[in-house]
Coordinates of C-alpha atoms in Angstrom, one line a residue:
X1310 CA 170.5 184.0 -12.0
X1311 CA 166.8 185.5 -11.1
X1312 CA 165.7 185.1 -7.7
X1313 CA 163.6 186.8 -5.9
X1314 CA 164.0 189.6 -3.4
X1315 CA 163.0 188.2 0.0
X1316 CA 160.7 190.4 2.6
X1317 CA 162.6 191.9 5.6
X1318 CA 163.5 189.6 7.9
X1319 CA 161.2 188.5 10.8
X1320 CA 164.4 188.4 13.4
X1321 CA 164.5 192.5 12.9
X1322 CA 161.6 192.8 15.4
X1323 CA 161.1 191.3 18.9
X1324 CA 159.4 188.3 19.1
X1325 CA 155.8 188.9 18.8
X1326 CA 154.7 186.1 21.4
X1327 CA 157.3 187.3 23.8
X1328 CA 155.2 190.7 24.3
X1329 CA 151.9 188.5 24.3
X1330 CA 153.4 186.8 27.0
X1331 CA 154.4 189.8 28.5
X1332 CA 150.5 191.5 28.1
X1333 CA 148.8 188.0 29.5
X1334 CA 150.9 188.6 32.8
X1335 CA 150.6 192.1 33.1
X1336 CA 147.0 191.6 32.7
X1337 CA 146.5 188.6 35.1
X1338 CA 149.2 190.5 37.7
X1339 CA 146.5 193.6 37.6
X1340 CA 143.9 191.3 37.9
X1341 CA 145.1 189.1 41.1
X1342 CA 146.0 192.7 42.5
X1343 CA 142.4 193.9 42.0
X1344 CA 140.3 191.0 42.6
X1345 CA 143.1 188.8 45.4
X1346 CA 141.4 188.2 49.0
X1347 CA 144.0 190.6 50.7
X1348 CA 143.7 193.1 48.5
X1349 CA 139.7 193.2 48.0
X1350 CA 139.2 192.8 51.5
X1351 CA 141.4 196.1 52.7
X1352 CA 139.8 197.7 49.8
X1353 CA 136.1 196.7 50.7
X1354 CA 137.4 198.1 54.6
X1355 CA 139.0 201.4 53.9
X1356 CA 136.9 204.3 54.1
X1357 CA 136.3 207.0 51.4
X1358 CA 138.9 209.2 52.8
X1359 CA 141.6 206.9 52.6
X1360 CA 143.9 206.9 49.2
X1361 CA 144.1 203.2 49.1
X1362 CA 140.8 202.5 47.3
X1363 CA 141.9 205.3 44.6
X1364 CA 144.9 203.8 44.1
X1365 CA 143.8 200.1 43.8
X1366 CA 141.1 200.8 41.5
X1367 CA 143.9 202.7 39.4
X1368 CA 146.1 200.4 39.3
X1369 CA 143.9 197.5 37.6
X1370 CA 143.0 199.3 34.8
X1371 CA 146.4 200.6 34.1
X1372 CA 147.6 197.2 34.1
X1373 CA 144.6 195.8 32.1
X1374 CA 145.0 198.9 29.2
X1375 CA 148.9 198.6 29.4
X1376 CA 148.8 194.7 28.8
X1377 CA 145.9 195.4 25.5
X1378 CA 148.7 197.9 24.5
X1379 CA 151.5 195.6 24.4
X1380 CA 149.2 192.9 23.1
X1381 CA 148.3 195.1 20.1
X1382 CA 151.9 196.4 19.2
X1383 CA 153.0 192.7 19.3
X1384 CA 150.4 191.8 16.6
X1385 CA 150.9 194.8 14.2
X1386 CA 154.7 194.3 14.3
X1387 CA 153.7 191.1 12.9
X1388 CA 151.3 191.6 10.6
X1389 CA 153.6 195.1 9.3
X1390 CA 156.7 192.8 8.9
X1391 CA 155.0 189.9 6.8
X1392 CA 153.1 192.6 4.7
X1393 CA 156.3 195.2 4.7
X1394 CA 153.6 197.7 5.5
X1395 CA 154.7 201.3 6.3
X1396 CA 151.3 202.0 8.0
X1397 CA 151.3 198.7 10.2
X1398 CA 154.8 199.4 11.3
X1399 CA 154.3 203.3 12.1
X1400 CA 150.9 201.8 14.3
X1401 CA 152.9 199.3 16.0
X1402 CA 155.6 202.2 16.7
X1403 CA 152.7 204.5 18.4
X1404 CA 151.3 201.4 20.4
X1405 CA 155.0 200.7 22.1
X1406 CA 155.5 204.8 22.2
X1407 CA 152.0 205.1 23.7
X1408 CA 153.2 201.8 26.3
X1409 CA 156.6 203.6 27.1
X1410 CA 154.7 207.0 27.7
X1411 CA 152.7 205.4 30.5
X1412 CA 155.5 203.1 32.0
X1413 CA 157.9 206.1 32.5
X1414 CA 155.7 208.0 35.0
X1415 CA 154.4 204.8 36.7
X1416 CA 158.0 203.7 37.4
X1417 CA 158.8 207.4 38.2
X1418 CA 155.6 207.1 40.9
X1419 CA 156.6 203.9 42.5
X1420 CA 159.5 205.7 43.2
X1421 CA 158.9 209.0 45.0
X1422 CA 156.1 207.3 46.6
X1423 CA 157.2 203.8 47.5
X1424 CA 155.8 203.9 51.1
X1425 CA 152.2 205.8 50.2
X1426 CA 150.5 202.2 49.2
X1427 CA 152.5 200.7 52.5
X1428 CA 151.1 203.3 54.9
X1429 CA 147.5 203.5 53.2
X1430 CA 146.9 199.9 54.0
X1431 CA 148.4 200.1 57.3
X1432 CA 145.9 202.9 57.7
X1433 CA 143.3 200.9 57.4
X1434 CA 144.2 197.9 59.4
X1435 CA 145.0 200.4 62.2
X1436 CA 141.8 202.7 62.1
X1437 CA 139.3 198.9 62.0
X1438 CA 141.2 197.9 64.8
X1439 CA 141.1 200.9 67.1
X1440 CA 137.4 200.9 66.5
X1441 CA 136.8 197.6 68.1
X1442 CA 139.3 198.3 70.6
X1443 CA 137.3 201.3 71.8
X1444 CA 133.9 200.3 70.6
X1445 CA 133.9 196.7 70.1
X1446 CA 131.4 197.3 67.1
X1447 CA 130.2 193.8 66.2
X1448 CA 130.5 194.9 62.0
X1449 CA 134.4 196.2 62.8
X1450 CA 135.0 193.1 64.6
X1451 CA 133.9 191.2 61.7
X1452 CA 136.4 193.0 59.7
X1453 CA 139.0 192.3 61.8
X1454 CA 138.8 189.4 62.2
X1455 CA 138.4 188.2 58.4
X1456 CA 142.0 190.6 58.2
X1457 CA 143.8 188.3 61.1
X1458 CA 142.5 185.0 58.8
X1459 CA 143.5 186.1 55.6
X1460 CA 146.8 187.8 56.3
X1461 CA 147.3 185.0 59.5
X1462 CA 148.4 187.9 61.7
X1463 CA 147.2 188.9 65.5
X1464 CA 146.8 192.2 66.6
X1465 CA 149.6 195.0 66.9
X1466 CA 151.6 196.5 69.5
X1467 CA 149.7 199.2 70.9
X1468 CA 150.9 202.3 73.1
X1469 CA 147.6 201.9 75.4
X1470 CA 148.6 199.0 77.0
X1471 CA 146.8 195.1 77.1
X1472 CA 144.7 194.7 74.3
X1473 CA 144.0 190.6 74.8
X1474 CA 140.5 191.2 74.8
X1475 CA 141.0 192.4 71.3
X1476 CA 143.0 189.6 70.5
X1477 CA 141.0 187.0 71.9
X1478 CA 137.7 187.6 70.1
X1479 CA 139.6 188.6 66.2
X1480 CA 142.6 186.2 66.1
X1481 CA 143.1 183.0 64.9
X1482 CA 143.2 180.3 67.2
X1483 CA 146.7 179.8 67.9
X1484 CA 148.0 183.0 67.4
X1485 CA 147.0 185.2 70.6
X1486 CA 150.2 187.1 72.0
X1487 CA 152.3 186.1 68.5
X1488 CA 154.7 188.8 68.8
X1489 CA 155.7 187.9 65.1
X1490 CA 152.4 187.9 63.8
X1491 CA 152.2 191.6 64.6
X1492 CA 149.5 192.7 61.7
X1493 CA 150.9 195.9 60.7
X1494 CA 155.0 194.2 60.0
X1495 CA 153.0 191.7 58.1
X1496 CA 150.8 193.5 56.1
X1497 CA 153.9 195.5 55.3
X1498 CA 155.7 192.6 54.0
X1499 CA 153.6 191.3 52.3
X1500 CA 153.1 194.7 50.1
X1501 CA 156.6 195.0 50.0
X1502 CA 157.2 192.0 48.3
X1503 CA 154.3 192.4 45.8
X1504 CA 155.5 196.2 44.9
X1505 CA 159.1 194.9 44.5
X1506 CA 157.5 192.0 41.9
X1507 CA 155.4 194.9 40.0
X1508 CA 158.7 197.0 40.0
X1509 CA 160.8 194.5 38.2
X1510 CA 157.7 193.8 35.9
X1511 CA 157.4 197.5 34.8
X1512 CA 161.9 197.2 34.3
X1513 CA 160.8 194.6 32.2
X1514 CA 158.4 196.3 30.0
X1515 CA 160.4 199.6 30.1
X1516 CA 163.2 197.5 28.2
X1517 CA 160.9 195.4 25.9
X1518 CA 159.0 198.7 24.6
X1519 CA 162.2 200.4 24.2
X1520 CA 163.4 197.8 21.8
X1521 CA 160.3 197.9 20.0
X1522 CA 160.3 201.6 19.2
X1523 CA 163.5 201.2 17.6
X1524 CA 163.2 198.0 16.2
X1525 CA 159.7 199.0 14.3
X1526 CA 161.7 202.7 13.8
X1527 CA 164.6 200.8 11.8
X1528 CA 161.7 198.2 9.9
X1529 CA 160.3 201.3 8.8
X1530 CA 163.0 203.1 7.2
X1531 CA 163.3 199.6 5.4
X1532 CA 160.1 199.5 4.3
X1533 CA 160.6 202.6 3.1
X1534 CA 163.8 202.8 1.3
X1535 CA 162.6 199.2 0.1
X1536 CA 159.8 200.5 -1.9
X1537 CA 161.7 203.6 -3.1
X1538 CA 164.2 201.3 -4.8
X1539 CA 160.9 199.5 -6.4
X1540 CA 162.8 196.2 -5.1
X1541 CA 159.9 194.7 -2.7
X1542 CA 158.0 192.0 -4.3
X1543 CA 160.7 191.9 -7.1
X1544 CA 163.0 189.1 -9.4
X1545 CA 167.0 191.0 -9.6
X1546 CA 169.6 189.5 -11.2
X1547 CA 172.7 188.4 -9.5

């Protein structure tokens, strides 16, 4: 019986609209991070000496060339898997490789500095605020105020005693005297909980690459033996 040899099968690589998937959020995750209320607002704040605006500006395009990456590896493992071609697959290999190089050290640097985005934003709520505290500069207390509006806090607790005048003119109405609305435990949440979200994003990707390098490794040696054999494209009889 003649039949003809069929191309390697699709199921040997991960699914292609998975890692899309996977790109499209890591791209719109960078871009909520860069372009969100609370984040452009602390940014627009900080001054040049603080770290915060390095790292935020950072961050986005890592994310934004991270999810093209991923994007671009998920469409040449397709293309190299219909096709069965060696060059495809090997491109597809260096696209997850090139993915997997820049995850490892960004995991690796959310860890040893898991507080340094924390305090650099804290940093910059507390230097705006002691300004109008000892100033009461009318462009710091705009600041401060649109900080108490968008992260709904009030003020912080302050070793220098009553700061209700503060308070008064910056906070929401409502809010005055909130002990729980204490700005820097909610700015600090807040950022906590984003970072946590990112970290399990980058777990996620970590894994997914992983599997692709060997996966496109393994459809390469395929390929590869495939044509050696002079089997691809080719009736055999059973």
């Amino acid at each position: 019986v003649c039949t003809q040899q069929e191309p390697l099968p699709y199921k040997y690589l991960p699914k292609p609209l998975i890692l899309q998937l996977l790109g499209l959020s890591i791209a719109t995750m960078s871009t909520v991070t860069h372009y969100g209320h609370h984040f452009t607002l602390i940014s627009d704040t900080s001054l040049d000496g603080n770290s915060y605006r390095v790292i935020h500006l950072r961050a986005f395009y890592f994310g934004i060339c991270l999810s093209m990456t991923l994007i671009l590896a998920a469409l040449l493992s397709s293309a190299a898997t219909v096709r069965e071609s060696q060059c495809l697959t090997a491109m597809g290999f260096f696209c997850f490789a090139l993915a997997f190089c820049g995850l490892i050290p960004a995991a690796y640097w959310r860890y040893t500095h898991s507080t340094e985005v924390e305090d650099s934003m804290m940093d910059v709520y507390d230097f705006v605020y002691e300004e109008v505290r000892r100033n009461s500069s009318s462009f710091r207390r705009q600041e401060l105020t649109a900080i108490h509006k968008a992260f709904l806090c009030c003020g912080k607790h302050s070793p220098f005693g009553d700061t209700t005048n503060v308070e008064r003119k910056t906070c929401p109405p409502g809010q005055v005297h909130n002990a729980e609305q204490d700005c820097l435990r909610v700015i600090q949440d807040f950022l906590k909980k984003h970072m946590d979200f990112v970290f399990s994003i980058l777990g996620i990707t970590i894994g997914f690459t992983t599997y692709g390098m060997i996966l496109t490794s393994f459809l390469w040696f395929s390929i590869h033996f495939s044509s050696h054999l002079d089997r691809k494209g080719k009736y055999i009889l059973r």
